[in-house]
Amino acid sequence: MSVTEREPGARARLAALLAPPLLWLILAYLGSLAVLLLSAFWTTDPFTSDVVHSFTADNFREILTDPVYRTVALRTLGIAVVVTLLDALLALPMAFFMAWVATGRLRRALLVAVLTPLWAGYLVKAYAWRVMLGEHGIVNAVLAPLGLHGPGYGTTAVVIVLAYLWLPYMILPLHAALERLPAHHLEASADLGAGTLRTLRSVVAPAVRPALLAGSVFTFSLSLGDYLTVQIVGGRTQLLGNVIASQVTLDLPLAAALSAVPVVLVVCYLAAVRRAGALDSL
Amino acid sequence: MAEAARPDARTDARIDPRPVRPAAAPAVRLTAVRKEFGSVCAVDHAELTIHQGEFFSLLGPSGSGKTTLLRLIAGFERPTSGRIELAGREVTALPAARRDVHTVFQDYALFPHMTVEQNVAYALTVAGVRKSERLARAREALRTVRLDDHGPRRPAELSGGQRQRVALARALIDGPGLLLLDEPLGALDLQLRQEMQRELQRIQRATGVTFLLVTHDQEEALTLSDRLAVLDRGRIAQTGPPLEIYERPATAFVAGFVGTTNLLSGPAAVRVVGAPGTYSIRPERIRIAAPDGPDGTPGPGERSMPGRIAEIVHAGAHLRCVVRLDGGDDRLTALRLNSGPLPPAVRPGAAVHLLWRVDDASAVPG
């Protein structure tokens, strides 16, 4: 629908309709981001811990040169990548099964099983894993007869719990993409002489790729920004999230500069995904 | 690409995997084929022979099992029992990928992420044909369907008729022994459908490939086919050339489904035709005449019945006159070419004579 000059009433109504959400988006959302970015260039008085409003790039210099921050940033990035890959590996067969194999009640039951954890509280799930991964938890109890020991609290536990938390965000777009893929396309491929692997590569993969990338945007960015899971099951592991959280009270400008790191990473990732064409259907 | 490295001899062998088949072997032979879905029997005891180079149609209403039969021949479904042979080779248990058959789907099933050229060349890509040859042959196939300059486009940029042609080119690219067409013209509007019917006929003659068309459109089946089979609730009711099926329907269902007809049985047959049994009289074979006119008396070999016109329906090129016969409630429909203004005798309520040749009342055995 186009709003022409001859319909001032329609224009005004449209403006009235869009003003509140736009105002919210600009002021509350982008505004707070801008303030965050701005405050990253301030500094803190080392004696009083008060924020000094003088413009300096010292915070960014510190982040980029201090090996501690670099290690934490790389570790966070690595965990986000591993969690994303792990979720893709887990979600693909699951989504295939839900979309093509399971029928009727089983399919509905699986969909509910995937969705239900999304409604449960984040903290509840993280603490449930803390209990399971503990020294006397169920993980160790199950592994003990095999002569194995669970990962305990640490980086591995963080990866496991994050992969668990974000798995539905990967399964759902994949499931939707596979369900949308017409059965005729698979038959046409077989009809023209293609075996299963060829059909997967030439027909299914291109249809699934955008959904895989869309799902990975969630798993990747949610993993980068997470700071509670690492506090609950991470042991002494430090990630960007909890470093920022601990710096907020000590050195707000430094925390702001640190939080620019995941923002930049996510923006880079989105740009890469956009180039791959995964956002066309959003 | 891996396929480019392969020696030519081997790739060539893979392009044309068909063994030299005996000339006499029919393109398709079905023996007692039966297909059940749960407790529903979709195809029951199908016996069918389709000759090499034939344009054959499977005609039937929805739910008559024609698409199931096509999917059995394509290899998308396995029969519950029976035997399927293609070009003299038993393929009953063979998957679709290993049958020398390609399908044009009703929704075309073009791969949306590939260009038109890549779609058309897919069978060659799968077979490992070199890229240069693949492209050359895809262009040639596109020329056959008159889409020469559409190769680099995506299917989404094409119209329905163009997609239809791409699907045809894709299925014909490696000269399959048999082409299956599943209601390929169903999604097109009337004008385009008629144009594509002529195209199908032209392409079939040009390539010499055996065509098996599934359709519910009797006119399409009658126009295009060398022979056709009419399906009725999972069974093949009649097989034969179009004219034979139209003129001598084997069952009441065929008589009613292929064209429209006046179907008479029981006492009505005795009253109208003069003999017991089931008879079909095509409306276009019945002549309407004024009772006192010069053409109102039956000639030799003709039969005449008096009646009154109950209804006249204008159907474009034709007029359908429903006539209620005197001395009962029997009704016959007569078709008149809309070739000029109606004579005064032909109007609702008028007394008329209906005349037809005795031969035109054909006995329906089934």
XYZ file of C-alpha atoms in Angstrom:
648
model
C 0.000 0.000 0.000
C 1.328 3.410 -0.832
C 0.539 6.563 1.084
C 0.135 9.396 -1.376
C 0.257 13.142 -0.822
C -3.487 13.373 -1.330
C -4.246 11.436 1.822
C -3.000 13.558 4.703
C -5.348 11.760 7.096
C -3.860 8.393 6.216
C -0.373 9.805 6.614
C -1.133 11.149 10.077
C -2.702 7.875 11.151
C 0.296 5.930 9.903
C 2.635 8.288 11.746
C 0.612 7.926 14.945
C 0.692 4.166 14.592
C 4.420 3.922 14.005
C 5.629 6.657 16.349
C 5.537 4.730 19.657
C 7.440 1.631 18.452
C 9.918 3.783 16.500
C 10.436 6.017 19.514
C 11.029 2.957 21.661
C 13.440 1.501 19.137
C 15.437 4.723 18.719
C 15.474 6.021 22.290
C 15.482 2.944 24.460
C 17.210 0.494 22.183
C 19.657 2.252 19.910
C 19.988 5.124 22.395
C 21.240 2.908 25.170
C 23.669 1.291 22.748
C 24.962 4.731 21.780
C 25.388 5.732 25.422
C 27.207 2.452 26.030
C 29.568 3.116 23.162
C 30.080 6.700 24.310
C 30.819 5.690 27.894
C 33.484 3.308 26.616
C 35.547 6.403 25.813
C 35.300 7.775 29.369
C 37.581 6.813 32.149
C 37.535 6.122 35.901
C 39.312 7.940 38.645
C 41.536 5.236 40.185
C 41.080 6.599 43.742
C 37.383 7.410 43.928
C 36.190 4.948 41.237
C 34.089 7.815 39.877
C 33.474 8.006 36.138
C 35.423 10.871 34.572
C 33.790 12.297 31.465
C 36.941 12.942 29.473
C 37.341 11.500 26.021
C 40.050 8.846 25.704
C 40.614 5.606 23.776
C 42.634 4.116 26.664
C 40.024 1.451 27.415
C 40.135 0.036 23.911
C 43.931 0.220 23.933
C 43.947 -1.759 27.185
C 41.591 -4.411 25.832
C 43.584 -4.854 22.647
C 47.015 -4.965 24.311
C 46.354 -6.745 27.601
C 46.861 -10.477 26.950
C 44.293 -11.352 29.651
C 41.476 -9.674 27.739
C 42.651 -11.125 24.454
C 42.632 -14.636 25.927
C 39.161 -14.143 27.378
C 37.842 -12.769 24.073
C 39.315 -15.646 22.074
C 38.021 -18.195 24.575
C 34.535 -16.693 24.353
C 34.668 -16.716 20.575
C 35.904 -20.312 20.584
C 33.127 -21.441 22.913
C 30.509 -19.684 20.760
C 31.852 -21.424 17.658
C 31.996 -24.842 19.330
C 28.489 -24.447 20.773
C 27.186 -23.457 17.341
C 28.813 -26.448 15.620
C 27.642 -28.803 18.353
C 24.077 -27.525 18.068
C 24.144 -27.880 14.281
C 25.358 -31.478 14.607
C 22.682 -32.303 17.168
C 19.867 -30.400 15.487
C 20.289 -31.709 11.917
C 19.380 -35.370 12.548
C 16.723 -34.296 15.037
C 15.092 -31.919 12.551
C 15.335 -34.519 9.770
C 13.639 -37.058 11.960
C 10.891 -34.664 13.056
C 10.170 -33.396 9.547
C 10.407 -36.566 7.477
C 10.267 -39.681 9.615
C 8.044 -39.018 12.597
C 4.357 -38.677 11.912
C 1.239 -37.747 13.817
C 1.535 -37.948 17.580
C 5.248 -38.675 17.679
C 6.000 -35.559 15.647
C 3.809 -33.386 17.857
C 5.335 -34.900 20.981
C 8.848 -34.158 19.705
C 7.920 -30.597 18.838
C 6.539 -30.098 22.345
C 9.689 -31.677 23.782
C 11.801 -29.165 21.879
C 9.627 -26.174 22.760
C 8.909 -26.857 26.424
C 12.435 -26.147 27.731
C 12.167 -22.693 26.120
C 9.402 -21.844 28.567
C 11.326 -23.047 31.610
C 13.425 -20.457 33.415
C 16.991 -20.031 32.303
C 18.363 -20.153 35.850
C 16.402 -23.275 36.663
C 17.927 -25.096 33.701
C 21.450 -23.879 34.428
C 21.211 -24.915 38.083
C 19.753 -28.273 37.052
C 22.921 -28.832 35.041
C 25.016 -27.663 37.991
C 23.409 -30.376 40.089
C 23.867 -32.988 37.358
C 27.493 -32.096 36.683
C 28.419 -31.879 40.392
C 30.840 -34.297 42.055
C 27.957 -36.500 43.265
C 25.674 -35.662 40.346
C 23.978 -38.003 37.926
C 26.623 -37.531 35.217
C 29.368 -38.940 37.390
C 27.047 -41.641 38.703
C 26.327 -42.817 35.163
C 29.944 -42.608 34.020
C 31.463 -44.222 37.108
C 30.681 -47.862 36.127
C 32.506 -47.197 32.838
C 35.554 -46.008 34.730
C 35.029 -42.460 33.517
C 34.660 -39.144 35.283
C 32.434 -36.277 34.209
C 33.850 -32.951 33.072
C 33.105 -31.241 36.376
C 32.723 -27.464 36.395
C 34.745 -25.667 33.747
C 34.934 -24.810 30.053
C 33.551 -28.181 28.918
C 30.583 -27.812 31.232
C 29.943 -24.321 29.855
C 29.940 -25.669 26.294
C 27.575 -28.519 27.236
C 25.115 -26.277 29.043
C 25.165 -23.529 26.406
C 24.671 -26.101 23.639
C 21.737 -27.484 25.617
C 20.227 -24.055 26.239
C 20.336 -22.859 22.619
C 19.557 -26.166 20.857
C 15.858 -25.345 20.234
C 16.874 -22.165 18.412
C 18.741 -24.370 15.935
C 16.183 -27.178 15.664
C 13.178 -24.956 14.966
C 14.405 -23.152 11.818
C 15.900 -26.396 10.470
C 12.673 -28.247 11.099
C 10.693 -25.507 9.358
C 13.016 -25.535 6.341
C 12.897 -29.316 5.964
C 9.143 -29.379 6.368
C 8.799 -26.751 3.637
C 10.984 -28.724 1.242
C 8.522 -30.361 -1.178
C 8.685 -34.162 -1.368
C 8.516 -33.761 -5.139
C 11.972 -32.170 -5.150
C 13.476 -35.269 -3.558
C 11.582 -37.500 -5.954
C 12.613 -35.394 -8.945
C 16.243 -35.729 -7.892
C 15.975 -39.520 -7.568
C 14.001 -39.634 -10.806
C 16.886 -37.964 -12.617
C 19.293 -40.595 -11.355
C 20.611 -39.117 -8.110
C 21.434 -41.339 -5.148
C 20.696 -40.361 -1.546
C 24.022 -38.592 -0.974
C 23.758 -36.611 -4.198
C 20.194 -35.553 -3.320
C 21.330 -34.493 0.146
C 24.169 -32.469 -1.330
C 22.425 -30.919 -4.327
C 18.817 -30.530 -3.223
C 18.518 -30.744 0.562
C 21.659 -28.871 1.597
C 20.869 -25.700 -0.392
C 17.369 -25.653 1.077
C 18.658 -26.184 4.623
C 21.658 -23.842 4.489
C 19.760 -20.566 5.112
C 17.974 -22.137 8.096
C 21.263 -23.468 9.440
C 22.811 -20.007 9.211
C 19.743 -18.369 10.750
C 19.879 -20.849 13.650
C 23.590 -20.266 14.060
C 22.989 -16.516 14.429
C 21.021 -17.348 17.568
C 23.396 -19.925 19.023
C 26.450 -17.822 18.222
C 25.236 -14.467 19.530
C 23.499 -15.929 22.594
C 26.703 -17.815 23.491
C 28.828 -14.688 23.072
C 26.613 -12.689 25.401
C 26.050 -15.287 28.082
C 27.445 -14.601 31.573
C 25.262 -16.590 33.959
C 25.973 -20.122 32.754
C 29.680 -19.573 33.159
C 29.115 -18.366 36.708
C 26.986 -21.396 37.534
C 28.906 -24.254 35.895
C 32.070 -22.565 34.646
C 34.200 -23.035 37.725
C 37.066 -20.573 37.332
C 36.505 -20.087 33.586
C 36.322 -16.427 32.585
C 34.294 -15.329 29.588
C 33.612 -11.858 28.208
C 30.169 -11.869 29.798
C 31.258 -12.393 33.357
C 34.332 -10.189 32.994
C 32.000 -7.390 31.903
C 29.649 -8.192 34.761
C 32.438 -7.969 37.307
C 33.818 -4.750 35.808
C 30.486 -2.927 35.764
C 30.771 -1.944 39.425
C 34.544 -1.397 39.402
C 35.182 0.335 36.081
C 32.054 1.110 34.068
C 33.878 2.629 31.042
C 36.123 -0.437 30.756
C 33.089 -2.734 30.969
C 31.452 -0.684 28.207
C 34.538 -1.015 26.026
C 34.630 -4.771 26.711
C 30.984 -5.160 25.779
C 31.750 -3.614 22.404
C 33.764 -6.752 21.606
C 30.824 -9.212 21.348
C 28.775 -6.512 19.603
C 31.479 -6.166 16.942
C 31.809 -9.951 16.642
C 28.065 -10.427 16.201
C 27.887 -7.626 13.636
C 30.750 -9.250 11.698
C 29.001 -12.613 11.880
C 25.695 -11.142 10.721
C 27.449 -9.463 7.803
C 29.024 -12.788 6.806
C 25.689 -14.593 7.096
C 24.003 -11.827 5.130
C 26.512 -12.269 2.340
C 25.631 -15.974 2.330
C 22.005 -15.023 1.739
C 20.541 -16.498 4.915
C 18.725 -13.329 5.928
C 16.830 -12.988 2.658
C 13.945 -15.005 3.979
C 13.686 -13.219 7.327
C 35.197 -30.779 -10.189
C 35.704 -34.479 -9.711
C 33.703 -35.537 -12.721
C 35.873 -33.507 -15.079
C 38.834 -35.765 -14.312
C 37.130 -38.947 -15.411
C 38.104 -40.503 -18.728
C 35.624 -39.975 -21.517
C 34.864 -43.592 -22.205
C 33.542 -44.123 -18.737
C 31.464 -40.958 -18.568
C 29.939 -41.783 -21.923
C 28.999 -45.199 -20.682
C 27.189 -43.570 -17.781
C 25.201 -41.140 -19.901
C 23.364 -43.879 -21.650
C 23.035 -46.793 -19.237
C 20.278 -48.505 -21.220
C 21.123 -51.906 -22.588
C 20.292 -52.531 -26.225
C 16.698 -53.606 -25.929
C 14.883 -55.888 -28.291
C 12.769 -53.800 -30.654
C 9.707 -55.837 -29.854
C 9.826 -55.279 -26.081
C 7.081 -52.853 -25.042
C 8.101 -49.654 -23.257
C 5.944 -50.617 -20.292
C 4.334 -53.864 -19.324
C 2.338 -54.227 -16.128
C 1.256 -57.669 -14.997
C -1.350 -57.991 -12.236
C -0.079 -54.889 -10.449
C -1.762 -54.134 -7.151
C -1.055 -51.333 -4.692
C -2.586 -50.999 -1.250
C -2.207 -48.059 1.132
C -3.188 -49.495 4.494
C -6.654 -50.906 3.919
C -7.266 -48.856 0.756
C -6.599 -50.483 -2.576
C -5.430 -47.716 -4.934
C -4.590 -49.892 -7.915
C -6.160 -53.294 -8.444
C -4.991 -55.898 -10.929
C -3.578 -53.483 -13.504
C -2.649 -55.097 -16.818
C -1.162 -52.675 -19.296
C 1.139 -52.695 -22.308
C 2.533 -49.465 -23.745
C 4.460 -49.692 -27.011
C 7.728 -47.971 -27.868
C 7.258 -44.439 -29.173
C 3.603 -44.328 -28.209
C 1.773 -41.350 -26.715
C -0.281 -43.093 -24.072
C -2.669 -41.531 -21.557
C -4.060 -42.696 -18.256
C -7.452 -41.036 -17.933
C -9.617 -41.056 -14.853
C -11.237 -38.891 -12.200
C -9.335 -37.962 -9.049
C -8.926 -40.967 -6.797
C -9.116 -43.430 -9.675
C -5.510 -44.549 -9.090
C -3.924 -43.000 -12.179
C -1.270 -41.057 -10.281
C -0.495 -44.103 -8.129
C 0.002 -46.113 -11.311
C 2.389 -43.462 -12.627
C 4.317 -43.420 -9.342
C 4.608 -47.210 -9.469
C 6.102 -47.006 -12.958
C 8.436 -44.155 -11.926
C 9.610 -46.153 -8.907
C 8.389 -43.765 -6.188
C 6.139 -46.522 -4.878
C 6.540 -50.293 -4.716
C 3.581 -52.433 -5.761
C 1.994 -54.670 -3.127
C 2.063 -57.412 -5.730
C 2.528 -57.808 -9.464
C 5.292 -57.164 -11.945
C 6.529 -54.046 -13.737
C 8.700 -54.292 -16.852
C 10.269 -51.387 -18.693
C 11.655 -52.083 -22.165
C 11.674 -55.783 -21.455
C 13.555 -55.475 -18.155
C 11.889 -56.248 -14.850
C 12.169 -53.184 -12.561
C 9.582 -54.005 -9.895
C 12.104 -53.723 -7.056
C 14.396 -51.138 -8.677
C 14.562 -47.629 -7.132
C 13.566 -44.592 -9.225
C 17.181 -43.525 -9.696
C 17.988 -46.720 -11.557
C 15.042 -46.745 -13.942
C 15.338 -45.357 -17.449
C 12.339 -43.110 -16.799
C 11.956 -39.411 -16.095
C 8.963 -37.589 -14.688
C 7.408 -34.191 -15.300
C 5.677 -33.329 -12.047
C 2.410 -31.494 -11.755
C 4.104 -28.700 -9.768
C 7.192 -29.047 -12.006
C 9.474 -29.631 -8.953
C 12.212 -27.410 -10.366
C 15.077 -26.870 -7.925
C 14.701 -23.223 -6.851
C 18.381 -22.613 -6.014
C 19.611 -23.705 -9.432
C 19.450 -21.805 -12.694
C 17.285 -23.070 -15.519
C 20.392 -24.482 -17.185
C 21.533 -26.274 -14.024
C 18.051 -27.702 -13.571
C 17.962 -28.999 -17.124
C 21.473 -30.456 -16.871
C 20.837 -32.131 -13.503
C 20.583 -35.692 -14.857
C 23.884 -35.169 -16.682
C 25.554 -33.646 -13.614
C 24.491 -36.657 -11.579
C 25.809 -38.993 -14.287
C 29.175 -37.234 -14.195
C 29.140 -35.719 -17.676
C 31.821 -33.074 -18.369
C 30.705 -29.514 -17.778
C 31.205 -28.295 -21.341
C 29.154 -31.149 -22.751
C 26.556 -30.735 -20.049
C 26.060 -27.094 -20.958
C 25.922 -27.785 -24.674
C 23.289 -30.454 -24.222
C 21.278 -28.343 -21.766
C 21.200 -25.524 -24.345
C 20.087 -27.980 -26.987
C 17.314 -29.298 -24.743
C 16.210 -25.732 -24.012
C 16.131 -25.073 -27.739
C 13.831 -28.081 -28.174
C 11.327 -26.481 -25.791
C 11.943 -23.005 -27.277
C 13.531 -21.421 -24.224
C 16.946 -20.800 -25.783
C 17.875 -17.628 -23.916
C 16.449 -18.455 -20.477
C 19.338 -20.648 -19.294
C 20.890 -18.312 -16.717
C 17.583 -17.402 -15.047
C 16.087 -18.881 -11.916
C 12.832 -20.875 -12.015
C 11.146 -18.202 -9.867
C 11.627 -15.660 -12.681
C 9.687 -17.768 -15.194
C 5.973 -17.960 -15.951
C 3.988 -21.146 -15.393
C 4.190 -22.164 -19.045
C 7.938 -21.544 -19.150
C 8.497 -23.615 -16.003
C 6.523 -26.367 -17.637
C 8.899 -26.275 -20.598
C 11.950 -26.325 -18.328
C 10.552 -29.389 -16.553
C 10.104 -31.037 -19.947
C 13.621 -30.181 -21.065
C 15.037 -31.475 -17.768
C 13.212 -34.778 -18.163
C 14.189 -35.206 -21.817
C 17.856 -34.234 -21.505
C 19.349 -37.723 -21.587
C 16.785 -39.326 -23.872
C 14.938 -41.521 -21.405
C 13.143 -44.604 -22.624
C 9.921 -43.326 -21.101
C 8.627 -39.928 -20.045
C 5.946 -39.756 -17.363
C 3.790 -36.642 -17.230
C 1.676 -36.194 -14.102
C -1.151 -33.789 -15.006
C 1.480 -31.468 -16.459
C -0.990 -28.921 -17.803
C -3.324 -28.852 -14.817
C -1.984 -25.563 -13.435
C -2.158 -23.634 -16.728
C -5.056 -21.547 -17.997
C -7.084 -22.749 -20.957
C -5.267 -20.932 -23.752
C -1.816 -21.838 -22.511
C -2.979 -25.388 -21.924
C -4.026 -25.778 -25.547
C -0.742 -24.281 -26.707
C 1.215 -26.658 -24.490
C -0.838 -29.616 -25.726
C 0.377 -28.886 -29.252
C 3.903 -28.460 -27.882
C 3.757 -31.829 -26.119
C 2.632 -33.500 -29.308
C 5.343 -31.788 -31.354
C 8.082 -32.682 -28.863
C 6.899 -36.269 -28.576
C 7.033 -36.676 -32.348
C 10.384 -34.899 -32.607
C 12.074 -36.977 -29.922
C 10.285 -40.287 -30.443
C 10.292 -40.870 -26.681
C 7.392 -42.886 -25.271
C 5.087 -40.514 -23.378
C 2.797 -41.610 -20.572
C 0.417 -38.804 -19.667
C -1.770 -38.844 -16.589
C -4.809 -36.610 -16.850
C -8.385 -36.193 -15.704
C -9.187 -34.086 -18.771
C -10.880 -36.389 -21.289
C -10.499 -33.910 -24.123
C -6.742 -33.716 -23.497
C -6.458 -37.499 -23.469
C -8.544 -37.895 -26.613
C -6.656 -35.174 -28.508
C -3.116 -36.161 -27.620
C -2.975 -39.914 -27.258
C -2.319 -42.713 -29.668
C -4.000 -44.946 -27.107
C -5.371 -44.436 -23.643
C -6.542 -46.371 -20.632
C -9.555 -45.248 -18.614
C -9.315 -45.883 -14.889
C -12.255 -46.402 -12.604
C -11.729 -46.845 -8.853
C -8.283 -48.412 -9.163
C -9.123 -50.645 -12.094
C -8.412 -50.208 -15.781
C -11.887 -50.101 -17.297
C -10.861 -49.942 -20.945
C -7.757 -49.582 -23.093
C -7.724 -48.546 -26.725
C -7.385 -45.773 -29.306
C -9.361 -42.577 -28.520
C -11.986 -43.113 -31.212
C -12.662 -46.677 -30.135
C -13.071 -45.657 -26.512
C -15.366 -42.838 -27.479
C -17.451 -44.835 -29.924
C -17.534 -48.177 -28.161
C -17.228 -47.611 -24.414
C -16.773 -50.898 -22.601
C -18.523 -49.850 -19.402
C -21.172 -47.406 -18.332
C -18.477 -45.516 -16.428
C -16.331 -45.065 -19.535
C -19.335 -43.961 -21.565
C -20.167 -41.333 -18.963
C -16.636 -40.166 -18.214
C -15.307 -39.917 -21.758
C -17.551 -37.332 -23.311
C -21.203 -36.961 -22.296
C -23.743 -39.511 -23.290
C -27.310 -40.689 -22.976
C -27.007 -43.882 -20.981
C -30.031 -46.160 -21.157
C -30.570 -49.371 -19.239
C -33.395 -51.570 -17.961
C -36.927 -50.619 -19.019
C -35.738 -47.312 -20.503
C -33.506 -49.222 -22.933
C -36.446 -51.334 -24.016
C -38.632 -48.257 -24.500
C -36.069 -46.098 -26.284
C -33.729 -48.496 -28.074
C -36.197 -51.326 -28.414
C -34.092 -54.056 -26.806
C -32.968 -54.991 -23.274
C -29.419 -54.189 -22.141
C -27.359 -51.055 -21.554
C -26.912 -48.587 -24.411
C -25.107 -45.336 -24.980
C -26.283 -42.752 -27.529
C -23.977 -39.736 -27.967
C -25.945 -36.462 -27.899
C -24.284 -35.243 -31.102
C -25.688 -38.265 -32.959
C -29.290 -37.328 -32.173
C -31.062 -35.106 -34.661
C -33.952 -32.829 -33.735
C -36.706 -32.292 -36.294
C -40.130 -30.692 -36.401
C -42.768 -33.513 -36.319
C -44.440 -32.349 -39.520
C -41.233 -31.245 -41.308
C -39.700 -33.014 -44.295
C -36.813 -34.385 -42.189
C -39.084 -35.585 -39.384
C -39.629 -39.068 -40.784
C -36.968 -41.683 -40.146
C -34.931 -42.870 -43.104
C -33.669 -46.430 -43.546
C -31.756 -47.668 -40.499
C -33.005 -44.750 -38.396
C -35.135 -44.726 -35.305
C -37.368 -41.875 -34.274
C -39.081 -40.940 -30.989
C -41.540 -38.094 -30.370
C -41.071 -35.809 -27.401
C -41.114 -32.268 -26.053
C -38.153 -29.983 -25.464
C -37.766 -29.619 -21.707
C -34.731 -27.336 -21.664
C -32.241 -25.648 -23.977
C -28.764 -24.929 -22.579
C -26.461 -22.623 -24.492
C -22.883 -23.885 -24.196
C -21.018 -21.611 -26.572
C -20.433 -23.485 -29.794
C -23.195 -25.938 -28.969
C -26.772 -26.007 -27.791
C -27.793 -28.826 -25.470
C -31.449 -29.715 -25.859
C -32.977 -31.930 -23.205
C -36.032 -33.666 -24.625
C -38.647 -35.490 -22.567
C -39.960 -38.435 -24.584
C -43.690 -38.895 -24.929
C -45.348 -41.651 -22.920
C -42.931 -41.688 -20.002
C -40.316 -39.717 -18.118
C -37.339 -40.769 -20.274
C -35.059 -37.887 -21.207
C -32.581 -37.678 -24.032
C -30.037 -34.931 -24.583
C -29.331 -33.871 -28.148
C -26.460 -31.653 -29.190
C -26.912 -29.062 -31.905
C -24.167 -26.983 -33.425
C -24.808 -23.325 -32.698
C -24.478 -22.520 -36.399
C -27.283 -20.017 -36.753
C -30.584 -18.838 -35.273
C -32.801 -21.673 -34.058
C -35.748 -22.672 -36.228
C -39.082 -21.845 -34.582
C -39.688 -25.557 -33.932
C -36.729 -25.681 -31.521
C -37.856 -23.872 -28.370
C -38.750 -25.058 -24.871
C -42.073 -26.819 -24.783
C -42.191 -27.529 -28.520
C -43.136 -30.974 -29.791
C -40.224 -32.483 -31.762
C -39.027 -35.736 -33.209
C -35.681 -37.152 -32.176
C -33.945 -39.262 -34.805
C -30.790 -41.360 -34.669
C -29.261 -44.205 -36.596
C -29.829 -47.577 -34.962
C -26.042 -48.194 -35.048
C -25.477 -45.094 -32.917
C -27.119 -46.755 -29.959
C -24.042 -48.751 -28.954
C -24.379 -51.577 -26.519
C -22.288 -51.156 -23.366
C -21.072 -54.562 -22.211
C -19.925 -53.681 -18.662
